[in-house]
XYZ file of C-alpha atoms in Angstrom:
375
model
C 43.242 156.101 95.470
C 46.965 156.411 96.159
C 49.463 155.169 93.587
C 50.746 152.559 96.023
C 47.295 151.159 96.717
C 46.440 151.122 93.017
C 49.621 149.217 92.133
C 49.180 146.796 95.024
C 45.703 145.975 93.748
C 46.978 145.481 90.202
C 49.560 142.982 91.456
C 47.144 141.140 93.755
C 44.735 140.702 90.831
C 47.430 138.661 89.019
C 47.186 135.096 90.368
C 50.899 134.440 90.663
C 51.003 131.220 92.673
C 54.555 129.853 92.945
C 56.388 129.750 90.575
C 54.080 131.560 88.108
C 54.778 135.297 87.972
C 51.750 135.772 85.699
C 52.819 139.191 84.391
C 53.672 140.900 87.684
C 57.273 141.569 86.700
C 56.204 142.775 83.262
C 54.127 145.418 85.029
C 57.106 146.405 87.169
C 59.297 146.746 84.079
C 56.668 149.027 82.525
C 56.918 151.280 85.558
C 60.677 151.166 86.161
C 61.900 151.641 82.586
C 60.598 155.253 82.296
C 62.396 156.039 85.552
C 65.728 155.193 83.945
C 66.150 151.602 85.085
C 67.869 149.041 82.892
C 65.681 145.968 83.380
C 66.793 142.381 82.808
C 64.317 139.516 82.779
C 66.253 136.465 83.975
C 64.269 133.299 83.358
C 65.370 130.071 85.026
C 63.217 127.051 84.287
C 59.659 128.114 85.041
C 60.792 130.872 87.409
C 60.761 134.556 86.456
C 63.375 136.903 87.903
C 63.956 140.607 87.449
C 67.151 142.566 87.987
C 66.745 146.299 87.444
C 69.342 148.970 88.086
C 69.463 152.743 87.770
C 72.893 154.324 87.961
C 76.409 152.919 88.018
C 78.011 154.602 91.012
C 78.205 153.321 94.577
C 76.571 152.943 96.943
C 73.973 150.619 95.438
C 70.721 150.367 97.407
C 68.634 147.353 96.375
C 64.972 146.611 97.043
C 64.290 142.871 97.003
C 61.104 140.854 97.058
C 58.964 138.182 95.475
C 55.907 138.290 93.239
C 54.891 134.693 93.898
C 52.318 133.824 96.533
C 51.315 130.652 98.334
C 48.202 128.736 97.181
C 44.881 130.167 98.274
C 43.449 127.165 100.090
C 39.702 126.473 99.803
C 38.124 129.352 97.882
C 34.807 128.892 99.659
C 36.480 129.837 102.944
C 37.473 133.279 101.674
C 34.998 136.086 102.287
C 36.022 137.553 98.916
C 37.955 136.037 96.018
C 41.682 135.987 96.845
C 42.647 137.467 93.474
C 39.976 140.155 93.477
C 41.410 142.870 95.748
C 38.650 143.946 98.116
C 38.277 146.652 100.752
C 36.481 145.691 103.926
C 36.626 147.108 107.456
C 39.558 149.372 106.645
C 41.636 146.542 105.169
C 42.771 145.458 101.715
C 42.076 141.737 101.253
C 43.718 139.418 98.731
C 46.430 136.785 98.437
C 49.736 138.637 98.601
C 48.317 141.752 100.274
C 50.742 141.319 103.186
C 53.232 138.846 101.687
C 54.390 140.757 99.773
C 52.824 142.565 96.834
C 52.011 145.696 98.821
C 55.675 145.959 99.814
C 56.726 145.741 96.165
C 54.202 148.404 95.198
C 55.431 150.627 98.024
C 59.046 150.180 96.907
C 58.319 151.103 93.302
C 56.296 154.205 94.180
C 58.874 155.239 96.790
C 61.604 155.112 94.146
C 59.412 157.033 91.705
C 58.855 159.809 94.246
C 62.489 159.866 95.363
C 63.969 160.091 91.871
C 61.459 162.768 90.835
C 62.363 164.912 93.845
C 66.117 164.192 93.694
C 67.116 163.508 90.083
C 70.801 164.062 90.854
C 71.038 161.846 93.931
C 74.259 160.013 94.607
C 74.693 156.277 94.192
C 72.444 153.781 92.441
C 69.162 151.961 93.056
C 68.307 148.382 92.166
C 65.433 145.896 92.274
C 65.856 142.130 92.693
C 62.498 140.388 92.241
C 61.740 136.665 91.939
C 58.757 134.337 91.580
C 60.480 131.496 93.467
C 60.585 132.613 97.120
C 57.578 130.617 98.323
C 58.695 127.492 96.468
C 61.944 125.509 96.341
C 63.978 128.744 96.056
C 66.471 127.107 93.689
C 65.898 129.146 90.512
C 65.152 132.549 91.991
C 67.138 134.946 94.136
C 69.977 132.482 94.656
C 70.484 132.231 90.888
C 70.354 136.009 90.373
C 72.855 136.556 93.184
C 75.173 134.034 91.581
C 75.026 135.909 88.278
C 75.564 139.287 89.914
C 78.602 137.960 91.759
C 80.051 136.465 88.576
C 79.902 139.813 86.778
C 81.216 141.778 89.732
C 78.181 143.850 90.671
C 78.608 145.076 94.244
C 75.509 145.533 96.391
C 75.997 147.815 99.388
C 72.577 147.853 101.043
C 69.497 145.681 100.527
C 65.986 146.064 101.935
C 63.852 142.914 101.622
C 60.136 143.685 101.768
C 59.116 140.710 103.902
C 56.246 141.322 106.345
C 58.271 141.785 109.536
C 56.051 144.051 111.632
C 53.863 142.430 114.271
C 51.096 144.627 115.700
C 51.858 147.990 114.098
C 53.760 149.003 110.980
C 57.314 149.707 112.065
C 57.444 147.857 115.374
C 59.949 145.260 114.112
C 62.517 144.708 111.395
C 64.737 141.706 110.807
C 68.498 142.090 110.717
C 69.124 138.388 110.269
C 67.585 134.937 110.212
C 68.565 131.637 111.735
C 69.941 128.896 109.545
C 67.942 125.732 108.927
C 69.532 122.294 108.635
C 67.669 118.998 108.520
C 68.940 115.507 109.201
C 67.562 112.059 108.401
C 68.910 109.433 110.767
C 68.368 105.708 110.074
C 69.336 103.458 112.975
C 69.621 99.778 112.122
C 68.345 96.910 114.243
C 67.363 93.298 113.618
C 63.710 92.557 112.957
C 62.175 89.686 114.849
C 59.269 88.234 116.771
C 58.477 90.297 119.825
C 58.261 87.094 121.924
C 61.929 86.286 121.140
C 63.783 89.553 121.820
C 67.059 87.634 122.248
C 66.927 86.873 118.501
C 66.383 90.474 117.472
C 67.751 93.954 118.191
C 65.242 96.752 118.767
C 66.579 99.933 117.128
C 64.111 102.109 119.050
C 65.574 100.894 122.332
C 69.102 101.400 120.965
C 68.293 104.923 119.820
C 66.589 106.123 122.998
C 69.705 106.984 125.082
C 71.337 108.825 122.187
C 68.173 110.762 121.411
C 67.832 111.671 125.074
C 71.350 113.083 125.033
C 70.715 115.006 121.816
C 67.557 116.521 123.287
C 69.463 117.627 126.396
C 72.517 118.947 124.518
C 73.263 122.667 124.885
C 74.458 123.633 121.427
C 75.477 127.261 121.978
C 74.614 130.400 123.941
C 73.347 132.379 120.955
C 74.523 135.990 120.910
C 73.269 139.559 121.141
C 70.904 139.004 118.222
C 70.070 135.287 118.398
C 68.516 132.868 120.835
C 70.510 129.649 121.428
C 70.472 127.055 118.657
C 67.470 124.708 118.726
C 67.433 120.977 117.851
C 64.014 119.401 117.365
C 62.781 115.956 116.275
C 60.004 116.317 113.701
C 59.177 112.660 112.926
C 59.988 109.141 114.113
C 59.078 106.131 111.920
C 59.450 102.464 112.792
C 57.623 99.185 112.723
C 55.468 97.206 110.314
C 52.191 98.173 111.912
C 51.932 94.817 113.673
C 52.090 94.723 117.464
C 54.167 91.537 117.627
C 57.123 92.526 115.419
C 60.342 94.182 116.590
C 61.233 96.678 113.841
C 64.355 96.349 111.760
C 65.113 100.067 111.719
C 63.938 103.401 113.068
C 64.027 106.600 111.030
C 64.361 109.910 112.876
C 63.846 113.241 111.096
C 65.176 116.291 112.923
C 66.000 119.938 112.319
C 68.434 122.527 113.626
C 67.528 126.208 113.678
C 70.952 127.656 114.318
C 72.531 131.021 114.784
C 75.821 132.539 113.728
C 77.180 131.263 117.071
C 77.469 127.790 115.471
C 78.400 126.399 112.074
C 76.623 123.707 110.098
C 79.802 121.621 110.009
C 80.347 121.936 113.740
C 76.798 120.863 114.566
C 77.071 117.870 112.244
C 80.283 116.721 113.922
C 78.744 116.990 117.390
C 75.658 114.966 116.417
C 77.782 112.220 114.898
C 80.039 112.138 117.973
C 77.042 111.519 120.216
C 75.705 108.771 117.954
C 79.118 107.099 117.791
C 79.482 107.326 121.565
C 76.385 105.141 121.938
C 77.681 102.519 119.504
C 74.790 102.809 117.068
C 74.766 101.323 113.586
C 73.359 104.148 111.503
C 73.341 106.230 108.358
C 72.855 109.989 108.512
C 72.137 112.394 105.678
C 72.053 116.186 105.935
C 70.235 118.943 104.072
C 71.253 122.547 104.701
C 68.120 124.536 103.859
C 69.666 127.917 104.558
C 72.639 129.450 106.308
C 72.151 132.059 109.018
C 72.873 135.671 108.214
C 73.298 138.722 110.390
C 73.586 142.435 109.734
C 74.855 144.171 112.881
C 73.660 147.677 113.640
C 75.057 150.003 111.005
C 74.245 152.437 108.229
C 71.279 150.535 106.788
C 69.566 149.692 110.076
C 70.137 153.264 111.277
C 68.710 154.754 108.064
C 65.669 152.485 108.203
C 65.134 153.028 111.938
C 65.237 156.793 111.469
C 62.751 156.560 108.590
C 60.377 154.436 110.677
C 60.676 156.815 113.626
C 59.973 159.861 111.433
C 56.940 158.241 109.815
C 55.370 156.319 112.700
C 56.980 157.547 115.907
C 57.989 153.955 116.735
C 61.397 152.636 117.705
C 61.696 149.486 115.609
C 62.958 146.364 117.339
C 65.794 144.497 115.643
C 64.957 140.797 115.509
C 66.183 137.553 113.975
C 63.059 135.491 114.721
C 61.006 133.595 112.159
C 61.792 131.224 109.339
C 64.128 131.558 106.400
C 63.884 134.159 103.647
C 65.745 135.111 100.486
C 67.830 137.441 102.629
C 70.081 134.416 103.250
C 71.113 134.429 99.591
C 71.480 138.188 99.248
C 73.678 138.322 102.355
C 76.275 136.295 100.436
C 76.898 139.254 98.104
C 75.702 142.219 100.183
C 77.198 143.248 103.542
C 74.037 144.876 104.912
C 70.628 143.210 104.491
C 67.545 144.229 106.469
C 64.005 142.897 106.067
C 61.137 145.300 106.646
C 57.476 145.289 105.713
C 53.890 145.323 107.012
C 52.370 143.315 109.873
C 52.518 139.569 109.309
C 49.539 138.301 111.289
C 47.519 137.248 108.236
C 50.231 135.926 105.929
C 49.604 132.511 104.305
C 46.126 132.518 105.865
C 42.596 132.584 104.510
C 41.532 136.251 104.059
C 45.092 137.587 103.975
C 45.029 141.373 104.334
C 46.838 144.610 105.142
C 45.333 147.592 106.913
C 44.796 150.437 104.466
C 46.241 152.946 106.935
C 49.657 151.252 106.693
C 50.052 151.312 102.904
C 51.225 154.860 102.211
C 53.305 155.063 105.411
C 55.138 151.930 104.234
C 55.934 153.686 100.957
C 57.065 156.772 102.847
C 59.408 154.723 105.044
C 61.076 153.230 101.982
C 61.392 156.704 100.425
C 62.782 158.226 103.617
C 65.340 155.418 103.834
C 66.573 156.278 100.350
C 66.838 159.904 101.423
C 68.888 158.906 104.448
C 71.266 156.785 102.355
C 71.584 158.640 99.042
C 71.342 162.359 99.843
């Protein structure tokens, strides 16, 4: 059994459902300390975080990831226990196999091999690991990044081990993610008997023209890396449940997935202008779940692309699709952030898995990237 596979299985066997790390980071510290890493366990509430660094000179290459996993779902639907790593049909099964304990194992073994072969390499290497990525993400990477910024630690390159590949290892990496911003709109009306509409004001009827305009609005063109910004209604709530009552208010939940072609503040102003134009009586609250980030083609994407090409023969596609990740926090203190990991077809699903044939090549890609950046 390869070192990467063995470590991946050790981590999968630890049932670290968000935010419980359950000893995963302790195991990483046991492996990184003999390699010369100074390891800091940074606890925040019930979240475990690890910052580990070897070396003090630039450039600093950081591997980032999370040890927490999503809940398993019904155990009886799994073909094998989610926290008992199992081989079947050429695949490694277990919760976290793809998202993202195998990536963490591959990173650690890649660094072990790289430092053994090149003990006098230039620059520094770091690890930023959290148990809060799958949860609220308020006590994890964002907190560590805040501390690193306060003490002046400069990150130059960061590889986040998210499962970004689609069909084959190396066919896609993420050089950015869209921002996510939610709004809760409450439009006021006057409740009344449906037989006497002149004595009431139906907020659904009042809202309809404005919502139609918001749906049709063209928010931006996107750019080379991003599709145009998307605005979507997720829920509409109104009424008492009775068929003869005009509701007193309607509540509309919506979400923007936006690119670097727009700003959160600009989108908020445009929504409010449309609502005001239609003379609505309303309240509107906003929640910015994550800002967009983008790493244009450069040293890190080139180093990673070359490593993927050497190991797999594939030309990796740069993409910004998908949901949010902790890359949005790291990008605030690091100019180049790229996400790369195994195929994501089984993540968060029953019988999550990774193909065994991808495990050591993933480790080799991480090692080759270090060679391209630090030799």
